[in-house]
Coordinates of C-alpha atoms in Angstrom, one line a residue:
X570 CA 158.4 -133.9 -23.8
X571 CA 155.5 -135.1 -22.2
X572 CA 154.7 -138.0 -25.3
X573 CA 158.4 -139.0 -25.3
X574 CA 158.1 -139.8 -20.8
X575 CA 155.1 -141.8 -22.3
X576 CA 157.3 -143.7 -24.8
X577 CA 159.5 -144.1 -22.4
X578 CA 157.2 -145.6 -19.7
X579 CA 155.4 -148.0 -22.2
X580 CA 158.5 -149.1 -23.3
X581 CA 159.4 -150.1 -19.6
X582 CA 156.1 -151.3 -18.5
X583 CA 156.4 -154.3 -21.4
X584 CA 159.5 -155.5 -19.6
X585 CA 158.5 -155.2 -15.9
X586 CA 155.9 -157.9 -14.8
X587 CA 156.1 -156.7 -10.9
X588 CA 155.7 -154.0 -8.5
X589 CA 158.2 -151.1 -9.1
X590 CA 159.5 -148.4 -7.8
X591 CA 161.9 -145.8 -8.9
X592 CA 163.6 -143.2 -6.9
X593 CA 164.4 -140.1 -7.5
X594 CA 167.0 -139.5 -4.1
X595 CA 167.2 -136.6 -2.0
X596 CA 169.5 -133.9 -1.4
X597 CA 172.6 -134.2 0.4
X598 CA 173.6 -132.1 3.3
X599 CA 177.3 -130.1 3.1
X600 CA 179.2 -132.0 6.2
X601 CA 179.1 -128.4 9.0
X602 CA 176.8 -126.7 6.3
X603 CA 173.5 -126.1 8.4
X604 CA 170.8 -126.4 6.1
X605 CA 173.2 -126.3 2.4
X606 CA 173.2 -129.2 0.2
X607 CA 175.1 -130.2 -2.4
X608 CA 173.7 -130.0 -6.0
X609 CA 171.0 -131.9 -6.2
X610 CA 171.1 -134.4 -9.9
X611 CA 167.9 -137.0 -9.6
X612 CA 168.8 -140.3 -10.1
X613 CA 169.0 -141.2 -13.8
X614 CA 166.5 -144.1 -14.0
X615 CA 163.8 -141.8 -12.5
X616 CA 164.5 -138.7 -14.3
X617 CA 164.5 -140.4 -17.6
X618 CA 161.1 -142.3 -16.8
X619 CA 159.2 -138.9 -15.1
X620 CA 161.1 -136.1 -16.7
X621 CA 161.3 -135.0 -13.3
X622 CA 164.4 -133.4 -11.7
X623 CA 162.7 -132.6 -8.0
X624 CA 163.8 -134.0 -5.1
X625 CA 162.3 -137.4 -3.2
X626 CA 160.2 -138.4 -6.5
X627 CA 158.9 -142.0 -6.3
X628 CA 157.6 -143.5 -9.7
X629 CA 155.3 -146.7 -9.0
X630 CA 154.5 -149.3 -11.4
X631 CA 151.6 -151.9 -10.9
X632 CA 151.6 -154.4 -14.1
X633 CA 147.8 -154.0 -13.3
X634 CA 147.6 -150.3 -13.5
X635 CA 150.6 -148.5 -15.2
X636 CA 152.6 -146.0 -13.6
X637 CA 152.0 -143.7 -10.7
X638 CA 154.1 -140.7 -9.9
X639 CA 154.4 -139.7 -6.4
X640 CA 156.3 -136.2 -5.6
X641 CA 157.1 -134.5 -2.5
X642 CA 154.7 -131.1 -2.9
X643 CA 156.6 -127.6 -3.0
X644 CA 156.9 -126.3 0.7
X645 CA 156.2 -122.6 2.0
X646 CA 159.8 -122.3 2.2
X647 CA 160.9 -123.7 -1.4
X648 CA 158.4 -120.9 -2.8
X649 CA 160.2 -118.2 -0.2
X650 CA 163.9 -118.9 -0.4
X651 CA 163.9 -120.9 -3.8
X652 CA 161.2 -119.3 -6.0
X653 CA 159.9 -123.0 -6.3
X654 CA 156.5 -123.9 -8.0
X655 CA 154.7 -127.5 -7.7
X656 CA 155.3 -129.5 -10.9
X657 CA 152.5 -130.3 -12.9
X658 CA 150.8 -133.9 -12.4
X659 CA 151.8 -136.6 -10.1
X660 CA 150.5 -137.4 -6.7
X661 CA 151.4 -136.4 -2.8
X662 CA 154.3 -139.0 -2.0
X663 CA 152.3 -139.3 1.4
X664 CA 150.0 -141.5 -0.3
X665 CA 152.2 -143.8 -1.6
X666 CA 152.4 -145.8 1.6
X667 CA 148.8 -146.4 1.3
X668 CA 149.4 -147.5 -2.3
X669 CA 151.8 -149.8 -0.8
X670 CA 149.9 -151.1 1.6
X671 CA 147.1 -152.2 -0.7
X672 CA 149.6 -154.2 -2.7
X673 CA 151.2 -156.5 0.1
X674 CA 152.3 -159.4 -0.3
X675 CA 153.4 -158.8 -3.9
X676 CA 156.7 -158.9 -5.1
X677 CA 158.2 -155.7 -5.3
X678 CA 161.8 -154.1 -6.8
X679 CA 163.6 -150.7 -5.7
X680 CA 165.4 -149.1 -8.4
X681 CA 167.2 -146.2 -8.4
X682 CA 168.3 -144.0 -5.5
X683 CA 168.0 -145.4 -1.5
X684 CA 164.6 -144.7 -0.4
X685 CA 162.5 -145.5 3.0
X686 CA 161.1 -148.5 1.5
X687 CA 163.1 -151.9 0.1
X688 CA 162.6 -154.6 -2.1
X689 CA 163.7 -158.0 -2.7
X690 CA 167.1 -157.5 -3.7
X691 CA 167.5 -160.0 -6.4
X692 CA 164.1 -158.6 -8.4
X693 CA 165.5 -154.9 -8.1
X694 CA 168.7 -156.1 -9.3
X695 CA 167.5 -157.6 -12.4
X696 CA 165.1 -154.8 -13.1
X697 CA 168.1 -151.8 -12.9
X698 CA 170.0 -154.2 -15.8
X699 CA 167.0 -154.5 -17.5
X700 CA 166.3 -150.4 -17.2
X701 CA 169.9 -149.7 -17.6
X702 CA 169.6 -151.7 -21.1
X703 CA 166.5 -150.0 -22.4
X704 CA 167.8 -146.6 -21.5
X705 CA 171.4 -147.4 -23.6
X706 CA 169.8 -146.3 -26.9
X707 CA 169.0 -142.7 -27.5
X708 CA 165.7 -140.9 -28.8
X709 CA 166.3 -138.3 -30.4
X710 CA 165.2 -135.7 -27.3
X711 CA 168.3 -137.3 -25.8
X712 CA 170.0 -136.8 -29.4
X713 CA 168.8 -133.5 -29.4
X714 CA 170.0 -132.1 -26.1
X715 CA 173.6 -134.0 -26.2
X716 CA 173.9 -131.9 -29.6
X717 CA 173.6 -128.7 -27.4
X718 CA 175.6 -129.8 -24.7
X719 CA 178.2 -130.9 -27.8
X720 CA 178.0 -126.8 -28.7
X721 CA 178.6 -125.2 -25.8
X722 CA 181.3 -127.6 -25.0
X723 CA 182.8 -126.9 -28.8
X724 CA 182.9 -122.8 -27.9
X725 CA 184.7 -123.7 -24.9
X726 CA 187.5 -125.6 -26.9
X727 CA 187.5 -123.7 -29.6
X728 CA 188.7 -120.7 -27.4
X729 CA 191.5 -122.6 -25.6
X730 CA 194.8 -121.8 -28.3
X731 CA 193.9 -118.2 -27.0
X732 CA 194.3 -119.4 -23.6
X733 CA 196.9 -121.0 -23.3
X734 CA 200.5 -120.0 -23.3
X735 CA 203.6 -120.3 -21.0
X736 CA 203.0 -118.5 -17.1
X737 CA 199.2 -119.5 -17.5
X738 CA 197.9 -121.6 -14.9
X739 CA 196.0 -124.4 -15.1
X740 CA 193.4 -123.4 -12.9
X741 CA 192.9 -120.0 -15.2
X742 CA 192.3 -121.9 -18.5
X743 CA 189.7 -124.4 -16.5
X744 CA 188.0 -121.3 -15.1
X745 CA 187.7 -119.5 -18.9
X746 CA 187.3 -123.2 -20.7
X747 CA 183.9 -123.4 -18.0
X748 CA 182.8 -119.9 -18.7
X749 CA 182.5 -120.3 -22.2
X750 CA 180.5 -123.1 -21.7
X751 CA 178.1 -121.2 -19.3
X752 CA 178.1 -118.3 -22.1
X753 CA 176.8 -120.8 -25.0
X754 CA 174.0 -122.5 -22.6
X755 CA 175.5 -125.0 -20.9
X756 CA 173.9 -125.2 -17.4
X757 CA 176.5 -127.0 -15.4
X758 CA 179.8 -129.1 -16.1
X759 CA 179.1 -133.4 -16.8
X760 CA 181.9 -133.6 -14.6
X761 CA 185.1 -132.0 -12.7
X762 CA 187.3 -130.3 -15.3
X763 CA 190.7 -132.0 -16.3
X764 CA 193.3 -129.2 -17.0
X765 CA 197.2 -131.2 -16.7
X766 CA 200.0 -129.3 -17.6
X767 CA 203.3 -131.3 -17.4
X768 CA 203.4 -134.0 -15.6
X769 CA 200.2 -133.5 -14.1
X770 CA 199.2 -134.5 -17.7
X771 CA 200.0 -137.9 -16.7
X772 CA 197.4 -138.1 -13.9
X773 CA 194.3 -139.6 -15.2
X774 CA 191.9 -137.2 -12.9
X775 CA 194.1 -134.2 -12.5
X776 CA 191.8 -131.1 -11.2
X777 CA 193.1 -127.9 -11.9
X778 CA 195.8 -126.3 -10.2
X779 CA 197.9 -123.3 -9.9
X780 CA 200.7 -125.0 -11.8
X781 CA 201.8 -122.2 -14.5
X782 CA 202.3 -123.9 -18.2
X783 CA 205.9 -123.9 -19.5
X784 CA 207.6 -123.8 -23.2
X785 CA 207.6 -127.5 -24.2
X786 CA 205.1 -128.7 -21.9
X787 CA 201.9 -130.9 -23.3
X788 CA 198.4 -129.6 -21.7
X789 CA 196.0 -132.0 -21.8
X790 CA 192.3 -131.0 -21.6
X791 CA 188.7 -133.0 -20.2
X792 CA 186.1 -131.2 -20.0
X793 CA 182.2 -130.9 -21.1
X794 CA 179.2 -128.8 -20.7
X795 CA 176.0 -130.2 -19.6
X796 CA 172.7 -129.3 -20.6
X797 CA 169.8 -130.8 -18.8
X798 CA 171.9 -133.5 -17.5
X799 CA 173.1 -134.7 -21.0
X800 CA 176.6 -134.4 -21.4
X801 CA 179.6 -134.0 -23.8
X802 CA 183.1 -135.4 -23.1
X803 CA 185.6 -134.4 -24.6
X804 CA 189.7 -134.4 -24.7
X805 CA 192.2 -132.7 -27.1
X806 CA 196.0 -132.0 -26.2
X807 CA 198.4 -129.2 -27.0
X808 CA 201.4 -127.8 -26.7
X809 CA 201.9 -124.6 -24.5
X810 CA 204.3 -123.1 -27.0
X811 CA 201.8 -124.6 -30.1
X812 CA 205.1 -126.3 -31.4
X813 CA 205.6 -130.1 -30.6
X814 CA 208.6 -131.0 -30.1
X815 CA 209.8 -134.2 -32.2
X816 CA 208.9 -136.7 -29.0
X817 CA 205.3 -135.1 -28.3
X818 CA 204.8 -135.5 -32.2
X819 CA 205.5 -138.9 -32.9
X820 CA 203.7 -139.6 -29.7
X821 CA 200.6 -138.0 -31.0
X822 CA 200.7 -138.9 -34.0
X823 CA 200.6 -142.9 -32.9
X824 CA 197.7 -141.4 -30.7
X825 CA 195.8 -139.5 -33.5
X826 CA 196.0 -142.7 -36.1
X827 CA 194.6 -145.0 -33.7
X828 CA 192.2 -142.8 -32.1
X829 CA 190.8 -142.3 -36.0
X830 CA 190.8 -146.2 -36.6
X831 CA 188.8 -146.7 -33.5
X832 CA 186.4 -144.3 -34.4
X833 CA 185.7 -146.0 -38.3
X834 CA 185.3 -149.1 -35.9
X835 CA 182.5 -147.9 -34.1
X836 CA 179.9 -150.1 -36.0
X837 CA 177.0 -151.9 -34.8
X838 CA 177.2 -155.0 -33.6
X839 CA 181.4 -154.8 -33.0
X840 CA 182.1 -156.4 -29.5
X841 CA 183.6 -153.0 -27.4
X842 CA 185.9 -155.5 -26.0
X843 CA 187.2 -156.5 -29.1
X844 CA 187.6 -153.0 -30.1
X845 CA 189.7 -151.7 -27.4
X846 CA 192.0 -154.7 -27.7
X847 CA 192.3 -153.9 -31.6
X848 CA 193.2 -149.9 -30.3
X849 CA 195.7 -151.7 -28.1
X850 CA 197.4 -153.6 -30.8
X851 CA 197.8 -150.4 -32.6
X852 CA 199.3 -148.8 -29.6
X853 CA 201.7 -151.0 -29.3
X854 CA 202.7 -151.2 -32.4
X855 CA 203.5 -147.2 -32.1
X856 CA 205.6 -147.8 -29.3
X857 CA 207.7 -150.5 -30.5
X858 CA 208.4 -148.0 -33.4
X859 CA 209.6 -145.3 -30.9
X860 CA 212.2 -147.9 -29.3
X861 CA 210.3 -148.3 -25.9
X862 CA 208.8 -151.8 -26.2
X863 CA 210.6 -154.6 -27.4
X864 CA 208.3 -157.5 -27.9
X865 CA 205.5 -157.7 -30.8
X866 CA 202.3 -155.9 -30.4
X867 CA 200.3 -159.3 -29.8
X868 CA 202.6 -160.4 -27.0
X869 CA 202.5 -156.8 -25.7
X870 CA 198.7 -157.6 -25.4
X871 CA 198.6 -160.7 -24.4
X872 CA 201.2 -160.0 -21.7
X873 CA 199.2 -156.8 -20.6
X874 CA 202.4 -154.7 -20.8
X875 CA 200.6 -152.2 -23.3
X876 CA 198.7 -151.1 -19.9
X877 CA 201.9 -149.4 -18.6
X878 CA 201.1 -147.1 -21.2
X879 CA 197.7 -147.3 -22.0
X880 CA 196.1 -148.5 -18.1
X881 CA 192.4 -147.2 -19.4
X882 CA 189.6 -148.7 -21.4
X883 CA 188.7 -147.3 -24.6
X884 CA 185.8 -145.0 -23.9
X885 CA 182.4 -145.7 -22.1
X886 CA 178.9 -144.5 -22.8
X887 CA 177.8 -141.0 -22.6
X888 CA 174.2 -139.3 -22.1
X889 CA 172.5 -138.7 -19.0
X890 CA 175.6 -138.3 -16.9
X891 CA 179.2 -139.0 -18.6
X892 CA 178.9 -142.7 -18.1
X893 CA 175.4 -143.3 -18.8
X894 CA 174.0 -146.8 -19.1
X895 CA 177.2 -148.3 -18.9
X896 CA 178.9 -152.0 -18.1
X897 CA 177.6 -155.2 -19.1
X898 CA 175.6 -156.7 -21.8
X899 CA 172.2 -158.4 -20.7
X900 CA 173.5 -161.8 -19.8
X901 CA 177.2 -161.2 -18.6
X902 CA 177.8 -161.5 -15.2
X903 CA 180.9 -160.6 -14.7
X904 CA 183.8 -157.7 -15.9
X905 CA 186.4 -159.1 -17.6
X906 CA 190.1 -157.4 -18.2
X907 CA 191.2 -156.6 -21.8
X908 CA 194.5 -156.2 -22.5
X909 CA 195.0 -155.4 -19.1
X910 CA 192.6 -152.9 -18.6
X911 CA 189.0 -153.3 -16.9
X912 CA 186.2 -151.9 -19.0
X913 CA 183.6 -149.6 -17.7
X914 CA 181.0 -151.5 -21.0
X915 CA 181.2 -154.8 -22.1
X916 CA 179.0 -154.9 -24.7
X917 CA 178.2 -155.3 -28.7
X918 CA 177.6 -151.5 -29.5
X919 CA 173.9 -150.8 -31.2
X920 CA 172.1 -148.2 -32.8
X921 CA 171.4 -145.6 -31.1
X922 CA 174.1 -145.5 -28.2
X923 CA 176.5 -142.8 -27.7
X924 CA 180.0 -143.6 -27.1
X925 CA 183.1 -141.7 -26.3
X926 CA 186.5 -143.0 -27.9
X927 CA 188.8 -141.7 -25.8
X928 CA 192.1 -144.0 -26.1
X929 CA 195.5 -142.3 -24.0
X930 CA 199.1 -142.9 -24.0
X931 CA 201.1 -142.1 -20.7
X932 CA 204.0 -141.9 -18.7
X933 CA 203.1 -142.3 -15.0
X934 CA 205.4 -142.2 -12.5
X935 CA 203.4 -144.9 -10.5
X936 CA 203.2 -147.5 -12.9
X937 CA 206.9 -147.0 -14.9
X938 CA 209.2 -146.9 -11.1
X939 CA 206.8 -149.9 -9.6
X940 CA 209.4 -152.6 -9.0
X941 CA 207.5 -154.9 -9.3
X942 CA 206.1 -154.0 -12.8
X943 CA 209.7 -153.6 -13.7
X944 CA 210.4 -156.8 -12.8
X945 CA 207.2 -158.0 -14.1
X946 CA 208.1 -156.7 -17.8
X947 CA 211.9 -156.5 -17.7
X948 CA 212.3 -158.2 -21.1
X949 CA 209.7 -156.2 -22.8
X950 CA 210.3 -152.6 -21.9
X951 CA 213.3 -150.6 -23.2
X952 CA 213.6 -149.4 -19.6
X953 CA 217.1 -147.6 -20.4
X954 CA 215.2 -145.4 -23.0
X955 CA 212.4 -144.7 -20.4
X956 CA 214.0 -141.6 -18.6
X957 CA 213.3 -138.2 -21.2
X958 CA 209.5 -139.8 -21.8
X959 CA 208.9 -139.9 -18.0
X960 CA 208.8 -135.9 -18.6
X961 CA 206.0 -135.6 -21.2
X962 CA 203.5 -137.0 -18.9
X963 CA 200.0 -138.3 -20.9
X964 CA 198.0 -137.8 -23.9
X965 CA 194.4 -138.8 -24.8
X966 CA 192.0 -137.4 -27.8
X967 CA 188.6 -138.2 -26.8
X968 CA 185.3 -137.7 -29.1
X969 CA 181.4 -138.9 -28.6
X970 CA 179.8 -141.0 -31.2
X971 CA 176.5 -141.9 -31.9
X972 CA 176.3 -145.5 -33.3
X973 CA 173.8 -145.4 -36.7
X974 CA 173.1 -148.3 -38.6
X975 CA 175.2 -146.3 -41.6
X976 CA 178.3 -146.0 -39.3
X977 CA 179.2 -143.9 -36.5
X978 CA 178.3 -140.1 -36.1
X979 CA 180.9 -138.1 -34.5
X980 CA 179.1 -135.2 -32.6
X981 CA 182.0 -133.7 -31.8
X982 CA 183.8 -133.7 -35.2
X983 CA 184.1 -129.8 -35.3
X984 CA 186.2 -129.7 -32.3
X985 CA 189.8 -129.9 -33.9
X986 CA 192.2 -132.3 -32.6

């Protein structure tokens, strides 16, 4: 581990040519909790430059002299009530003000989490889009530990046909699907588990709740392990009863085919943008086929209609944390909207990133009754034929991809969809 941080830091010290610092955060207190905090997960740029995941780290870079790590030493207390020993390495974080202080005057940048000291905000802007690029590909550590993370998420899944069944609840499957991670080495979730049974299947964030599964309903599951703070992310739907009915088929079916395509496009050097516009197309092709647009698929783009049904972007990019390293491409300034959706990456993909491909179709409530939209679109959705699909609520098949100069690598091929 410790030659990889190196790599790591060499790798950034050729593109810095100031004073740096990198945070690490600190902990933060439960609202009426006394002395509890919430979790604590170090701030990605620092933990992936010190391989540190304590509490108030600074990392300090001098062009001059290299890096410095300053760390807040292990109190009486942390050894009593937390078992805590002092990490190996690094320096008392008390000194760094004194490291500071012999550098003033110098241009400095603040990266990472808020700390007690700030930089000119400009210089630490550029240098966290110049990190946030070089972290984007992955060594193979990285490689290595989404793999596990992949695993533990896959015994999860691979469980849930067992689990699920009418007079289930939502929140019992999430509690099992989380288990089985924890069993097969996860350490924590990447994120808060999706379990939507109905029409909560519909809501793009839906945490589990007591809701009990019926015959005929679609469950759609999000969910992934994390290991280390590398995570998987992964969706699959099903049907409570396991038989689809002839709606929820063809509907996933459109879903599946395109979700395939946009996995073989996964290529380097194909524009994400360009990519999630071509899933789009496809979409909406599938949906004029059912009877519920009425327009072609280009002027369902073009219009931004297709974002009734399909309001998300295609994926994002997944490592340390489930939307590690994402947005724009060194040089763009500013997000743009493709076919109607805004992108959380806007970027040519490259080897060595990991990708999920995640594209849904829906039914929400919210965006099918707004008037406005109704109006909007009147000419271009089969509104009359609307009514029985308002009941099926959503559907998304998600994988994670690593990008390889031979084509894209789907880590999470063995989870069936």
């Amino acid at each position: 581990m410790q030659k990889t941080i190196q790599a790591r830091q060499q790798s950034a010290a050729q593109l810095f040519h100031t004073l740096v610092l990198v945070a690490a955060g600190q902990p933060i207190g439960i609202p009426g909790g006394q002395d509890q905090t919430y979790p604590f997960i170090a701030h990605p740029h620092y933990y992936w430059l010190s391989g540190s995941r304590r509490p108030g780290g600074i990392l300090a870079f001098d062009p001059d002299q290299g890096w410095t790590d300053f760390r807040v030493p292990v109190s009486a207390g942390e050894r009593i009530w937390e078992g805590a020993q002092n990490e190996a390495g690094g320096h008392d974080l008390a000194d760094l003000a004194g490291w500071l202080q012999q550098r003033a005057g110098r241009p400095l940048a603040v990266v990472g989490a808020p700390c007690d000291y700030a930089g000119d905000p400009d210089l630490s802007q550029q240098i966290c889009r110049d990190l946030l690029h070089l972290r984007r590909p992955k060594d193979e550590s990285e490689v290595h530990l989404l793999e596990r993370a992949v695993a533990a998420t896959a015994s999860g899944f691979a469980r849930l046909p067992q689990w699920i069944g009418p007079g289930v609840s939502e929140r019992e499957v999430g509690v099992r699907l989380e288990s089985e991670f924890f069993l097969h080495g996860a350490q924590r979730t990447g994120y808060g588990t999706i379990v939507g049974t109905g029409p909560d299947s519909a809501v793009l964030h839906w945490p589990p709740t007591e809701r009990k599964m019926a015959a005929g309903d679609v469950v759609l599951v999000d969910a992934g392990g994390c290991i280390d703070d590398y995570t998987a992310d992964v969706t699959r739907v099903f049907a409570v009863d396991g038989r689809w009915d002839s709606r929820q088929a063809e509907l996933y079916q459109v879903l599946l085919q395109a979700q395939i395509r946009a996995v073989d496009g996964c290529q380097v050097g194909v524009e994400w943008g360009d990519l999630h516009v071509r899933t789009a197309l496809e979409l909406s092709e599938g949906l004029i086929q059912l009877g519920l647009l009425k327009v072609s698929a280009a002027e369902a783009v073009e219009s931004e209609v297709i974002a009734l049904f399909f309001p998300h972007g295609l994926g994002h990019m997944l490592g340390l944390g489930v939307r590690d390293a994402s947005g724009l491409a060194p040089g763009r300034t500013e997000q743009r909207k493709f076919a109607g959706a805004t992108l959380r990456m806007d970027l040519p993909l490259q080897a060595g990133y990991v990708v999920t491909v995640e594209p849904g179709l829906y039914f929400i409530p919210a965006l099918l009754n707004d008037p406005e939209k109704r109006q909007q679109h009147s000419h271009r959705v089969a509104w009359d034929r609307l009514g029985p699909w308002l009941q099926l609520g959503g559907m998304r098949i998600e994988d994670n991809l690593y990008i390889t100069p031979e084509g894209p690598r789907n880590l999470t091929a063995s989870i069936p969809k």
